[in-house]
Amino acid sequence: MQSSLSLRQMSIPKGLGYLTIMAPRNLLYMRSNFLFGSRCWMIRFSAEILFKSVSFRLFSMKCDNADSEPLENEELLNNLLTMGVDVDMAKKRQPGVFNRRGTNEQNLKTFLLSKGASKEVIASIISRYPRAMTRTPESLSYRWDLWRRIVTSDLEIVAILERSPESFFRSSNNLNLEKNIEFLYSVGLTHKCLCRLLTSAPRTFSNSLELNKQMVEFLREVCLSLGHNDPTGFVRKIIFKNPFILIQSTKRVKTNIEFLQSAFNLNNEQLLALIHGPGAKILDLSNDCMRRNYTNIKERLLSLGCTTEEIRKFVLSCPDVIFLGEKKFSDKIDCLIEEKISISQIIENPRILDSSISTLKSRIKELVNAGYNLSTSNISLLSWSQKRYNAKLKKLNTRQNVVLGN
């Protein structure tokens, strides 16, 4: 007699699926020719099952029928094609929407048309964020009214949705949105600042209210610990400079602040000026990335003959360079040096590294052709706005033509 009850699994075809029977080997014996029509059975019982409790599932059913898989909503597909939606794009973005039986594409279209959106814009919104079709008319209307507390017109909201439909449709929790708006107003953020948050970092309003409160309280504590007596103004400045700060963790921001203070040997006043000024943006970086990029910058500039103090001033005057990874930083430095621009010129004008390599190369070529000597002249125009740069280039070309007698 076996000491334990063993199970045999048998699969019997049933339609397009199969039925799985789990039974103890020594409880049920079926002659091999049973399936071929024999009437003979033999049932043997183990005495063990009379005295021991046996725990097993006698039957387990697995249904793999093709009919059980969700089918695409044909009516929805037809509606979307009629509306001009890029169905292939929408399926790639959020395929699950197309298996739903209850969608509101027609209500969505009617609602957005009433707010001034064109049919083309509506089609584009659904193509890029098909989950928008799952929102009810009541939810849409409520959310729109909440956005109007920040955005001054319906057409402005339509323009935002055209650029980033996710910002409006990502969450359906209108109560959370309302609480966050009220809270952010209560901590002194201006209408302009909230509008910036809504357009640049809409996830701020999808955060739980508690998370936003934690970050605001943390920033206030940082302000007071550094000897500043206006925590409200401090919080407002940081959030305006870096609209993504509220969707970061307090741990990340705290670690980055500590790194900046130790790496650059800053006193409280200097640190305060940095983190709610030009250094606010880099607080988003992971601490590992910040350390690694700063180390790369330091090593490369030291290899080019810069002093530690020059490097310190260079980074503090333009903290955004810490966003540049090792390859991108080195490639930009190499591009400039190849064009006879000295490292001392680069150190004095760190903003030129904000420009892409292709922009740097094209501007350098245009300036050289216009007779501009980059090795002895101001190179800051390499980072000027396109409008300002074009005006300067036009003057240089005019002067060059006069010199050449054209």
mmCIF file of C-alpha atoms in Angstrom:
data_model
loop_
_atom_site.group_PDB
_atom_site.id
_atom_site.type_symbol
_atom_site.label_atom_id
_atom_site.label_comp_id
_atom_site.label_asym_id
_atom_site.label_seq_id
_atom_site.Cartn_x
_atom_site.Cartn_y
_atom_site.Cartn_z
ATOM 1 C CA MET A 1 0.000 0.000 0.000
ATOM 2 C CA GLN A 2 1.339 3.394 -0.864
ATOM 3 C CA SER A 3 1.998 5.735 2.032
ATOM 4 C CA SER A 4 0.640 8.761 0.261
ATOM 5 C CA LEU A 5 -2.167 9.410 -2.116
ATOM 6 C CA SER A 6 -0.875 10.219 -5.626
ATOM 7 C CA LEU A 7 -2.945 12.058 -8.202
ATOM 8 C CA ARG A 8 -3.362 11.315 -11.867
ATOM 9 C CA GLN A 9 -4.315 14.069 -14.284
ATOM 10 C CA MET A 10 -6.468 13.174 -17.256
ATOM 11 C CA SER A 11 -7.502 15.559 -20.025
ATOM 12 C CA ILE A 12 -10.644 14.802 -21.975
ATOM 13 C CA PRO A 13 -11.362 16.934 -25.069
ATOM 14 C CA LYS A 14 -14.436 19.092 -24.668
ATOM 15 C CA GLY A 15 -15.275 21.460 -27.506
ATOM 16 C CA LEU A 16 -12.383 23.856 -28.108
ATOM 17 C CA GLY A 17 -11.153 23.544 -24.532
ATOM 18 C CA TYR A 18 -10.509 20.558 -22.334
ATOM 19 C CA LEU A 19 -11.650 19.152 -19.006
ATOM 20 C CA THR A 20 -8.973 18.230 -16.512
ATOM 21 C CA ILE A 21 -9.805 15.584 -13.911
ATOM 22 C CA MET A 22 -7.569 15.110 -10.898
ATOM 23 C CA ALA A 23 -8.080 11.762 -9.162
ATOM 24 C CA PRO A 24 -6.025 9.557 -6.825
ATOM 25 C CA ARG A 25 -4.238 6.755 -8.649
ATOM 26 C CA ASN A 26 -5.302 4.128 -6.154
ATOM 27 C CA LEU A 27 -8.847 5.400 -5.824
ATOM 28 C CA LEU A 28 -9.971 5.024 -9.387
ATOM 29 C CA TYR A 29 -8.716 2.611 -11.967
ATOM 30 C CA MET A 30 -10.087 2.709 -15.460
ATOM 31 C CA ARG A 31 -9.129 0.045 -17.920
ATOM 32 C CA SER A 32 -7.193 1.380 -20.886
ATOM 33 C CA ASN A 33 -9.834 0.223 -23.265
ATOM 34 C CA PHE A 34 -12.601 2.131 -21.472
ATOM 35 C CA LEU A 35 -12.385 5.012 -23.904
ATOM 36 C CA PHE A 36 -12.795 2.581 -26.741
ATOM 37 C CA GLY A 37 -16.177 1.288 -25.716
ATOM 38 C CA SER A 38 -15.603 -1.300 -23.017
ATOM 39 C CA ARG A 39 -18.241 -1.511 -20.340
ATOM 40 C CA CYS A 40 -15.851 -3.005 -17.859
ATOM 41 C CA TRP A 41 -14.784 -0.893 -14.902
ATOM 42 C CA MET A 42 -12.752 -1.803 -11.899
ATOM 43 C CA ILE A 43 -12.952 0.354 -8.822
ATOM 44 C CA ARG A 44 -10.437 -0.129 -6.095
ATOM 45 C CA PHE A 45 -10.553 1.678 -2.816
ATOM 46 C CA SER A 46 -7.551 2.262 -0.667
ATOM 47 C CA ALA A 47 -8.135 1.641 3.002
ATOM 48 C CA GLU A 48 -5.989 4.670 3.626
ATOM 49 C CA ILE A 49 -8.701 7.055 2.525
ATOM 50 C CA LEU A 50 -11.007 5.695 5.194
ATOM 51 C CA PHE A 51 -8.709 6.805 7.972
ATOM 52 C CA LYS A 52 -6.817 9.790 6.598
ATOM 53 C CA SER A 53 -8.262 13.067 5.428
ATOM 54 C CA VAL A 54 -7.303 13.617 1.832
ATOM 55 C CA SER A 55 -7.141 17.123 0.459
ATOM 56 C CA PHE A 56 -7.275 17.489 -3.300
ATOM 57 C CA ARG A 57 -9.334 19.121 -5.964
ATOM 58 C CA LEU A 58 -11.323 16.436 -7.687
ATOM 59 C CA PHE A 59 -12.113 18.440 -10.796
ATOM 60 C CA SER A 60 -10.417 21.453 -12.300
ATOM 61 C CA MET A 61 -11.707 23.132 -15.413
ATOM 62 C CA LYS A 62 -9.556 25.128 -17.825
ATOM 63 C CA CYS A 63 -11.347 27.015 -20.524
ATOM 64 C CA ASP A 64 -9.143 28.058 -23.407
ATOM 65 C CA ASN A 65 -11.982 28.594 -25.815
ATOM 66 C CA ALA A 66 -11.289 31.176 -28.460
ATOM 67 C CA ASP A 67 -14.847 32.368 -27.897
ATOM 68 C CA SER A 68 -13.928 33.404 -24.327
ATOM 69 C CA GLU A 69 -11.326 35.983 -25.419
ATOM 70 C CA PRO A 70 -12.501 39.600 -25.606
ATOM 71 C CA LEU A 71 -13.438 40.766 -29.041
ATOM 72 C CA GLU A 72 -12.867 44.212 -30.462
ATOM 73 C CA ASN A 73 -15.858 46.506 -30.381
ATOM 74 C CA GLU A 74 -16.779 46.745 -34.079
ATOM 75 C CA GLU A 75 -19.164 49.639 -33.531
ATOM 76 C CA LEU A 76 -16.387 51.576 -31.814
ATOM 77 C CA LEU A 77 -13.977 50.903 -34.686
ATOM 78 C CA ASN A 78 -16.494 52.105 -37.232
ATOM 79 C CA ASN A 79 -17.199 55.277 -35.228
ATOM 80 C CA LEU A 80 -13.503 56.056 -34.907
ATOM 81 C CA LEU A 81 -12.813 55.550 -38.599
ATOM 82 C CA THR A 82 -15.689 57.884 -39.399
ATOM 83 C CA MET A 83 -14.215 60.469 -37.012
ATOM 84 C CA GLY A 84 -10.820 60.304 -38.743
ATOM 85 C CA VAL A 85 -9.008 58.657 -35.813
ATOM 86 C CA ASP A 86 -5.722 56.880 -36.514
ATOM 87 C CA VAL A 87 -6.945 53.518 -35.233
ATOM 88 C CA ASP A 88 -3.587 51.771 -35.658
ATOM 89 C CA MET A 89 -1.879 54.383 -33.500
ATOM 90 C CA ALA A 90 -4.625 54.228 -30.888
ATOM 91 C CA LYS A 91 -4.427 50.426 -30.678
ATOM 92 C CA LYS A 92 -0.689 50.613 -30.094
ATOM 93 C CA ARG A 93 -1.095 53.231 -27.376
ATOM 94 C CA GLN A 94 -3.911 51.635 -25.332
ATOM 95 C CA PRO A 95 -5.202 48.395 -26.899
ATOM 96 C CA GLY A 96 -7.436 47.471 -23.968
ATOM 97 C CA VAL A 97 -9.843 50.292 -24.772
ATOM 98 C CA PHE A 98 -10.917 48.484 -27.941
ATOM 99 C CA ASN A 99 -12.264 45.511 -25.982
ATOM 100 C CA ARG A 100 -14.621 47.617 -23.911
ATOM 101 C CA ARG A 101 -18.335 47.556 -24.539
ATOM 102 C CA GLY A 102 -19.026 50.946 -23.029
ATOM 103 C CA THR A 103 -17.152 53.840 -24.602
ATOM 104 C CA ASN A 104 -18.204 57.462 -25.007
ATOM 105 C CA GLU A 105 -16.524 58.527 -28.231
ATOM 106 C CA GLN A 106 -19.605 60.311 -29.545
ATOM 107 C CA ASN A 107 -20.183 62.138 -26.246
ATOM 108 C CA LEU A 108 -16.507 63.078 -26.140
ATOM 109 C CA LYS A 109 -16.710 64.470 -29.662
ATOM 110 C CA THR A 110 -19.853 66.485 -28.875
ATOM 111 C CA PHE A 111 -18.332 67.838 -25.656
ATOM 112 C CA LEU A 112 -15.041 68.940 -27.232
ATOM 113 C CA LEU A 113 -16.792 70.482 -30.218
ATOM 114 C CA SER A 114 -18.822 72.582 -27.794
ATOM 115 C CA LYS A 115 -15.545 73.847 -26.282
ATOM 116 C CA GLY A 116 -14.137 74.957 -29.615
ATOM 117 C CA ALA A 117 -12.057 71.936 -30.636
ATOM 118 C CA SER A 118 -11.997 71.060 -34.319
ATOM 119 C CA LYS A 119 -12.785 67.579 -35.628
ATOM 120 C CA GLU A 120 -9.117 67.182 -36.569
ATOM 121 C CA VAL A 121 -7.972 68.014 -33.045
ATOM 122 C CA ILE A 122 -10.500 65.587 -31.543
ATOM 123 C CA ALA A 123 -9.302 62.819 -33.869
ATOM 124 C CA SER A 124 -5.704 63.552 -32.880
ATOM 125 C CA ILE A 125 -6.543 63.464 -29.161
ATOM 126 C CA ILE A 126 -8.233 60.070 -29.428
ATOM 127 C CA SER A 127 -5.473 58.692 -31.666
ATOM 128 C CA ARG A 128 -2.830 59.534 -29.073
ATOM 129 C CA TYR A 129 -4.826 58.908 -25.905
ATOM 130 C CA PRO A 130 -7.800 56.606 -26.637
ATOM 131 C CA ARG A 131 -8.603 56.234 -22.946
ATOM 132 C CA ALA A 132 -10.203 59.664 -23.237
ATOM 133 C CA MET A 133 -13.230 57.861 -24.695
ATOM 134 C CA THR A 134 -13.891 56.149 -21.352
ATOM 135 C CA ARG A 135 -14.738 59.392 -19.555
ATOM 136 C CA THR A 136 -18.396 60.138 -18.944
ATOM 137 C CA PRO A 137 -19.946 63.476 -19.972
ATOM 138 C CA GLU A 138 -20.484 64.343 -16.293
ATOM 139 C CA SER A 139 -16.841 63.640 -15.436
ATOM 140 C CA LEU A 140 -15.619 65.655 -18.428
ATOM 141 C CA SER A 141 -17.763 68.637 -17.523
ATOM 142 C CA TYR A 142 -16.660 68.582 -13.870
ATOM 143 C CA ARG A 143 -12.979 68.301 -14.795
ATOM 144 C CA TRP A 144 -13.257 71.062 -17.372
ATOM 145 C CA ASP A 145 -14.737 73.404 -14.772
ATOM 146 C CA LEU A 146 -11.856 72.607 -12.410
ATOM 147 C CA TRP A 147 -9.306 73.394 -15.110
ATOM 148 C CA ARG A 148 -11.066 76.684 -15.781
ATOM 149 C CA ARG A 149 -10.151 77.723 -12.222
ATOM 150 C CA ILE A 150 -6.582 77.864 -13.536
ATOM 151 C CA VAL A 151 -6.792 78.327 -17.310
ATOM 152 C CA THR A 152 -8.524 81.478 -18.467
ATOM 153 C CA SER A 153 -10.359 80.202 -21.559
ATOM 154 C CA ASP A 154 -11.747 77.068 -23.171
ATOM 155 C CA LEU A 155 -9.531 77.522 -26.200
ATOM 156 C CA GLU A 156 -6.428 77.522 -24.002
ATOM 157 C CA ILE A 157 -7.479 74.158 -22.581
ATOM 158 C CA VAL A 158 -8.121 72.854 -26.099
ATOM 159 C CA ALA A 159 -4.604 73.953 -27.078
ATOM 160 C CA ILE A 160 -3.161 72.077 -24.084
ATOM 161 C CA LEU A 161 -5.115 68.930 -24.980
ATOM 162 C CA GLU A 162 -3.871 69.175 -28.544
ATOM 163 C CA ARG A 163 -0.275 69.205 -27.291
ATOM 164 C CA SER A 164 -0.710 66.701 -24.481
ATOM 165 C CA PRO A 165 -4.070 64.924 -24.153
ATOM 166 C CA GLU A 166 -2.719 62.824 -21.279
ATOM 167 C CA SER A 167 -2.497 65.914 -19.084
ATOM 168 C CA PHE A 168 -6.288 66.172 -19.004
ATOM 169 C CA PHE A 169 -7.435 62.567 -19.404
ATOM 170 C CA ARG A 170 -4.759 60.668 -17.449
ATOM 171 C CA SER A 171 -6.780 60.686 -14.229
ATOM 172 C CA SER A 172 -10.507 60.580 -13.642
ATOM 173 C CA ASN A 173 -10.240 61.433 -9.948
ATOM 174 C CA ASN A 174 -11.804 64.879 -10.040
ATOM 175 C CA LEU A 175 -12.113 65.144 -6.271
ATOM 176 C CA ASN A 176 -8.360 64.690 -5.870
ATOM 177 C CA LEU A 177 -7.754 67.328 -8.562
ATOM 178 C CA GLU A 178 -10.023 69.778 -6.772
ATOM 179 C CA LYS A 179 -8.290 69.223 -3.429
ATOM 180 C CA ASN A 180 -4.843 69.699 -4.976
ATOM 181 C CA ILE A 181 -5.871 72.955 -6.658
ATOM 182 C CA GLU A 182 -7.213 74.315 -3.380
ATOM 183 C CA PHE A 183 -4.087 73.228 -1.501
ATOM 184 C CA LEU A 184 -1.608 74.691 -3.987
ATOM 185 C CA TYR A 185 -3.459 77.993 -3.976
ATOM 186 C CA SER A 186 -3.406 77.935 -0.161
ATOM 187 C CA VAL A 187 0.401 77.672 -0.009
ATOM 188 C CA GLY A 188 0.822 80.868 -2.002
ATOM 189 C CA LEU A 189 1.222 79.623 -5.561
ATOM 190 C CA THR A 190 -0.019 82.167 -8.037
ATOM 191 C CA HIS A 191 -2.424 81.599 -10.890
ATOM 192 C CA LYS A 192 0.526 81.818 -13.275
ATOM 193 C CA CYS A 193 2.468 79.200 -11.326
ATOM 194 C CA LEU A 194 -0.462 76.762 -11.275
ATOM 195 C CA CYS A 195 -0.959 77.237 -14.990
ATOM 196 C CA ARG A 196 2.714 76.385 -15.514
ATOM 197 C CA LEU A 197 2.300 73.246 -13.401
ATOM 198 C CA LEU A 198 -0.802 72.209 -15.303
ATOM 199 C CA THR A 199 0.835 72.564 -18.706
ATOM 200 C CA SER A 200 4.345 71.346 -17.836
ATOM 201 C CA ALA A 201 3.844 68.817 -15.036
ATOM 202 C CA PRO A 202 0.179 67.734 -14.976
ATOM 203 C CA ARG A 203 1.074 64.671 -12.893
ATOM 204 C CA THR A 204 1.307 67.088 -9.973
ATOM 205 C CA PHE A 205 -2.475 67.166 -9.897
ATOM 206 C CA SER A 206 -2.724 63.370 -10.120
ATOM 207 C CA ASN A 207 -0.563 63.028 -7.020
ATOM 208 C CA SER A 208 -2.382 62.250 -3.845
ATOM 209 C CA LEU A 209 -2.942 65.370 -1.769
ATOM 210 C CA GLU A 210 -0.776 63.851 0.955
ATOM 211 C CA LEU A 211 2.260 63.529 -1.348
ATOM 212 C CA ASN A 212 2.039 67.177 -2.402
ATOM 213 C CA LYS A 213 1.711 68.229 1.229
ATOM 214 C CA GLN A 214 4.807 66.215 2.154
ATOM 215 C CA MET A 215 6.958 67.895 -0.500
ATOM 216 C CA VAL A 216 5.742 71.393 0.357
ATOM 217 C CA GLU A 217 6.381 70.800 4.061
ATOM 218 C CA PHE A 218 9.840 69.407 3.279
ATOM 219 C CA LEU A 219 10.748 72.488 1.210
ATOM 220 C CA ARG A 220 9.572 74.745 4.010
ATOM 221 C CA GLU A 221 11.793 72.890 6.463
ATOM 222 C CA VAL A 222 14.784 73.216 4.121
ATOM 223 C CA CYS A 223 14.147 76.942 3.853
ATOM 224 C CA LEU A 224 14.013 77.460 7.621
ATOM 225 C CA SER A 225 17.048 75.234 8.242
ATOM 226 C CA LEU A 226 19.089 77.431 5.882
ATOM 227 C CA GLY A 227 18.171 80.561 7.819
ATOM 228 C CA HIS A 228 15.578 81.991 5.420
ATOM 229 C CA ASN A 229 12.497 83.500 7.037
ATOM 230 C CA ASP A 230 10.102 83.359 4.071
ATOM 231 C CA PRO A 231 9.249 79.679 3.476
ATOM 232 C CA THR A 232 6.196 80.541 1.371
ATOM 233 C CA GLY A 233 8.251 82.618 -1.040
ATOM 234 C CA PHE A 234 10.955 79.956 -1.094
ATOM 235 C CA VAL A 235 8.483 77.200 -1.997
ATOM 236 C CA ARG A 236 6.881 79.358 -4.671
ATOM 237 C CA LYS A 237 10.249 80.172 -6.290
ATOM 238 C CA ILE A 238 11.419 76.554 -6.365
ATOM 239 C CA ILE A 239 8.155 75.265 -7.842
ATOM 240 C CA PHE A 240 8.102 78.002 -10.468
ATOM 241 C CA LYS A 241 11.730 77.337 -11.410
ATOM 242 C CA ASN A 242 11.195 73.583 -11.389
ATOM 243 C CA PRO A 243 7.563 72.582 -12.036
ATOM 244 C CA PHE A 244 8.519 68.898 -11.740
ATOM 245 C CA ILE A 245 9.665 69.150 -8.129
ATOM 246 C CA LEU A 246 6.318 68.056 -6.689
ATOM 247 C CA ILE A 247 6.417 64.729 -8.524
ATOM 248 C CA GLN A 248 9.827 63.842 -7.062
ATOM 249 C CA SER A 249 10.427 62.064 -3.782
ATOM 250 C CA THR A 250 11.551 64.068 -0.756
ATOM 251 C CA LYS A 251 14.388 61.561 -0.307
ATOM 252 C CA ARG A 252 15.805 62.298 -3.765
ATOM 253 C CA VAL A 253 15.609 66.071 -3.337
ATOM 254 C CA LYS A 254 17.144 65.916 0.150
ATOM 255 C CA THR A 255 20.063 63.771 -1.052
ATOM 256 C CA ASN A 256 20.751 66.102 -3.977
ATOM 257 C CA ILE A 257 20.709 69.189 -1.775
ATOM 258 C CA GLU A 258 23.203 67.569 0.594
ATOM 259 C CA PHE A 259 25.450 66.589 -2.321
ATOM 260 C CA LEU A 260 25.474 70.114 -3.764
ATOM 261 C CA GLN A 261 26.404 71.615 -0.416
ATOM 262 C CA SER A 262 29.270 69.182 0.187
ATOM 263 C CA ALA A 263 30.596 68.994 -3.411
ATOM 264 C CA PHE A 264 30.820 72.771 -3.823
ATOM 265 C CA ASN A 265 31.548 73.648 -0.193
ATOM 266 C CA LEU A 266 28.588 76.036 0.034
ATOM 267 C CA ASN A 267 27.462 77.909 3.100
ATOM 268 C CA ASN A 268 23.746 78.118 3.871
ATOM 269 C CA GLU A 269 23.273 81.418 2.058
ATOM 270 C CA GLN A 270 25.018 80.162 -1.092
ATOM 271 C CA LEU A 271 23.090 76.892 -1.050
ATOM 272 C CA LEU A 272 19.807 78.723 -0.627
ATOM 273 C CA ALA A 273 20.545 80.973 -3.608
ATOM 274 C CA LEU A 274 21.490 77.958 -5.727
ATOM 275 C CA ILE A 275 18.548 75.637 -5.067
ATOM 276 C CA HIS A 276 15.795 78.188 -5.529
ATOM 277 C CA GLY A 277 17.634 79.831 -8.391
ATOM 278 C CA PRO A 278 19.683 78.331 -11.235
ATOM 279 C CA GLY A 279 20.116 74.960 -9.487
ATOM 280 C CA ALA A 280 16.425 74.235 -8.925
ATOM 281 C CA LYS A 281 16.085 72.130 -12.079
ATOM 282 C CA ILE A 282 18.875 69.676 -11.302
ATOM 283 C CA LEU A 283 17.148 68.586 -8.096
ATOM 284 C CA ASP A 284 15.145 66.231 -10.351
ATOM 285 C CA LEU A 285 18.189 64.112 -11.189
ATOM 286 C CA SER A 286 18.825 60.824 -9.450
ATOM 287 C CA ASN A 287 21.672 61.194 -6.984
ATOM 288 C CA ASP A 288 23.791 58.628 -8.826
ATOM 289 C CA CYS A 289 23.352 60.502 -12.101
ATOM 290 C CA MET A 290 24.231 63.837 -10.492
ATOM 291 C CA ARG A 291 27.400 62.442 -8.912
ATOM 292 C CA ARG A 292 28.470 60.611 -12.062
ATOM 293 C CA ASN A 293 27.925 63.564 -14.412
ATOM 294 C CA TYR A 294 29.685 66.014 -12.096
ATOM 295 C CA THR A 295 32.644 63.629 -11.778
ATOM 296 C CA ASN A 296 32.860 63.344 -15.572
ATOM 297 C CA ILE A 297 32.802 67.121 -15.996
ATOM 298 C CA LYS A 298 35.463 67.592 -13.339
ATOM 299 C CA GLU A 299 37.805 64.945 -14.762
ATOM 300 C CA ARG A 300 37.497 66.209 -18.333
ATOM 301 C CA LEU A 301 38.117 69.845 -17.443
ATOM 302 C CA LEU A 302 41.038 68.948 -15.185
ATOM 303 C CA SER A 303 42.569 67.054 -18.138
ATOM 304 C CA LEU A 304 42.300 70.272 -20.188
ATOM 305 C CA GLY A 305 44.233 72.288 -17.618
ATOM 306 C CA CYS A 306 41.384 73.850 -15.591
ATOM 307 C CA THR A 307 41.783 74.362 -11.856
ATOM 308 C CA THR A 308 39.385 72.982 -9.267
ATOM 309 C CA GLU A 309 38.172 76.489 -8.466
ATOM 310 C CA GLU A 310 37.544 77.255 -12.148
ATOM 311 C CA ILE A 311 35.494 74.077 -12.458
ATOM 312 C CA ARG A 312 33.519 74.960 -9.330
ATOM 313 C CA LYS A 313 32.635 78.410 -10.675
ATOM 314 C CA PHE A 314 31.862 76.967 -14.105
ATOM 315 C CA VAL A 315 29.272 74.498 -12.772
ATOM 316 C CA LEU A 316 27.739 76.906 -10.240
ATOM 317 C CA SER A 317 27.265 79.551 -12.940
ATOM 318 C CA CYS A 318 25.410 77.047 -15.112
ATOM 319 C CA PRO A 319 24.229 74.024 -13.073
ATOM 320 C CA ASP A 320 22.314 72.685 -16.079
ATOM 321 C CA VAL A 321 25.611 71.253 -17.410
ATOM 322 C CA ILE A 322 25.151 68.478 -14.829
ATOM 323 C CA PHE A 323 22.343 67.168 -17.034
ATOM 324 C CA LEU A 324 24.961 66.325 -19.681
ATOM 325 C CA GLY A 325 26.206 62.758 -19.680
ATOM 326 C CA GLU A 326 29.864 61.934 -20.251
ATOM 327 C CA LYS A 327 29.690 61.442 -24.033
ATOM 328 C CA LYS A 328 27.506 64.453 -24.762
ATOM 329 C CA PHE A 329 29.658 66.752 -22.620
ATOM 330 C CA SER A 330 32.898 65.511 -24.188
ATOM 331 C CA ASP A 331 31.516 65.736 -27.729
ATOM 332 C CA LYS A 332 30.464 69.364 -27.244
ATOM 333 C CA ILE A 333 33.843 70.301 -25.745
ATOM 334 C CA ASP A 334 35.660 68.559 -28.621
ATOM 335 C CA CYS A 335 33.463 70.308 -31.197
ATOM 336 C CA LEU A 336 34.366 73.725 -29.806
ATOM 337 C CA ILE A 337 38.073 73.019 -29.359
ATOM 338 C CA GLU A 338 38.302 71.744 -32.960
ATOM 339 C CA GLU A 339 37.075 75.177 -34.060
ATOM 340 C CA LYS A 340 39.953 76.902 -32.209
ATOM 341 C CA ILE A 341 37.807 77.977 -29.253
ATOM 342 C CA SER A 342 39.864 77.797 -26.071
ATOM 343 C CA ILE A 343 38.821 76.043 -22.896
ATOM 344 C CA SER A 344 39.089 79.344 -21.036
ATOM 345 C CA GLN A 345 36.467 80.816 -23.381
ATOM 346 C CA ILE A 346 34.184 77.842 -22.708
ATOM 347 C CA ILE A 347 34.640 78.181 -18.943
ATOM 348 C CA GLU A 348 33.635 81.841 -19.151
ATOM 349 C CA ASN A 349 30.595 81.085 -21.330
ATOM 350 C CA PRO A 350 29.110 77.788 -20.062
ATOM 351 C CA ARG A 351 25.713 78.552 -21.603
ATOM 352 C CA ILE A 352 27.016 77.678 -25.061
ATOM 353 C CA LEU A 353 26.878 74.023 -23.963
ATOM 354 C CA ASP A 354 23.077 74.312 -23.856
ATOM 355 C CA SER A 355 23.093 74.278 -27.673
ATOM 356 C CA SER A 356 23.101 71.018 -29.610
ATOM 357 C CA ILE A 357 26.211 69.944 -31.459
ATOM 358 C CA SER A 358 24.496 70.447 -34.822
ATOM 359 C CA THR A 359 23.533 74.005 -33.825
ATOM 360 C CA LEU A 360 27.057 74.749 -32.642
ATOM 361 C CA LYS A 361 28.580 73.469 -35.877
ATOM 362 C CA SER A 362 26.186 75.339 -38.155
ATOM 363 C CA ARG A 363 26.573 78.625 -36.256
ATOM 364 C CA ILE A 364 30.337 78.344 -36.132
ATOM 365 C CA LYS A 365 30.429 77.811 -39.897
ATOM 366 C CA GLU A 366 28.116 80.789 -40.542
ATOM 367 C CA LEU A 367 30.111 83.073 -38.250
ATOM 368 C CA VAL A 368 33.450 82.095 -39.782
ATOM 369 C CA ASN A 369 32.042 82.731 -43.274
ATOM 370 C CA ALA A 370 30.882 86.150 -42.061
ATOM 371 C CA GLY A 371 34.454 86.979 -40.969
ATOM 372 C CA TYR A 372 33.864 86.533 -37.233
ATOM 373 C CA ASN A 373 36.985 85.420 -35.345
ATOM 374 C CA LEU A 374 35.784 83.036 -32.656
ATOM 375 C CA SER A 375 39.205 82.588 -31.091
ATOM 376 C CA THR A 376 39.438 86.273 -30.154
ATOM 377 C CA SER A 377 35.807 87.413 -30.063
ATOM 378 C CA ASN A 378 32.876 86.845 -27.736
ATOM 379 C CA ILE A 379 31.455 83.355 -28.240
ATOM 380 C CA SER A 380 28.287 83.858 -26.190
ATOM 381 C CA LEU A 381 26.267 84.401 -29.387
ATOM 382 C CA LEU A 382 26.554 80.651 -29.978
ATOM 383 C CA SER A 383 23.860 80.271 -27.320
ATOM 384 C CA TRP A 384 21.666 83.250 -28.262
ATOM 385 C CA SER A 385 18.030 82.828 -29.260
ATOM 386 C CA GLN A 386 17.517 82.176 -32.956
ATOM 387 C CA LYS A 387 15.938 85.589 -33.542
ATOM 388 C CA ARG A 388 18.733 87.478 -31.808
ATOM 389 C CA TYR A 389 21.411 85.358 -33.481
ATOM 390 C CA ASN A 390 19.932 85.894 -36.960
ATOM 391 C CA ALA A 391 19.911 89.659 -36.434
ATOM 392 C CA LYS A 392 23.573 89.592 -35.404
ATOM 393 C CA LEU A 393 24.520 87.334 -38.316
ATOM 394 C CA LYS A 394 22.779 89.672 -40.761
ATOM 395 C CA LYS A 395 24.836 92.616 -39.481
ATOM 396 C CA LEU A 396 28.039 90.585 -39.757
ATOM 397 C CA ASN A 397 27.251 89.543 -43.323
ATOM 398 C CA THR A 398 26.434 93.148 -44.285
ATOM 399 C CA ARG A 399 29.733 94.323 -42.837
ATOM 400 C CA GLN A 400 31.610 91.511 -44.576
ATOM 401 C CA ASN A 401 30.069 92.470 -47.933
ATOM 402 C CA VAL A 402 31.114 96.093 -47.464
ATOM 403 C CA VAL A 403 34.687 95.040 -46.668
ATOM 404 C CA LEU A 404 34.798 92.820 -49.735
ATOM 405 C CA GLY A 405 33.279 95.587 -51.862
ATOM 406 C CA ASN A 406 30.171 93.620 -52.851
#
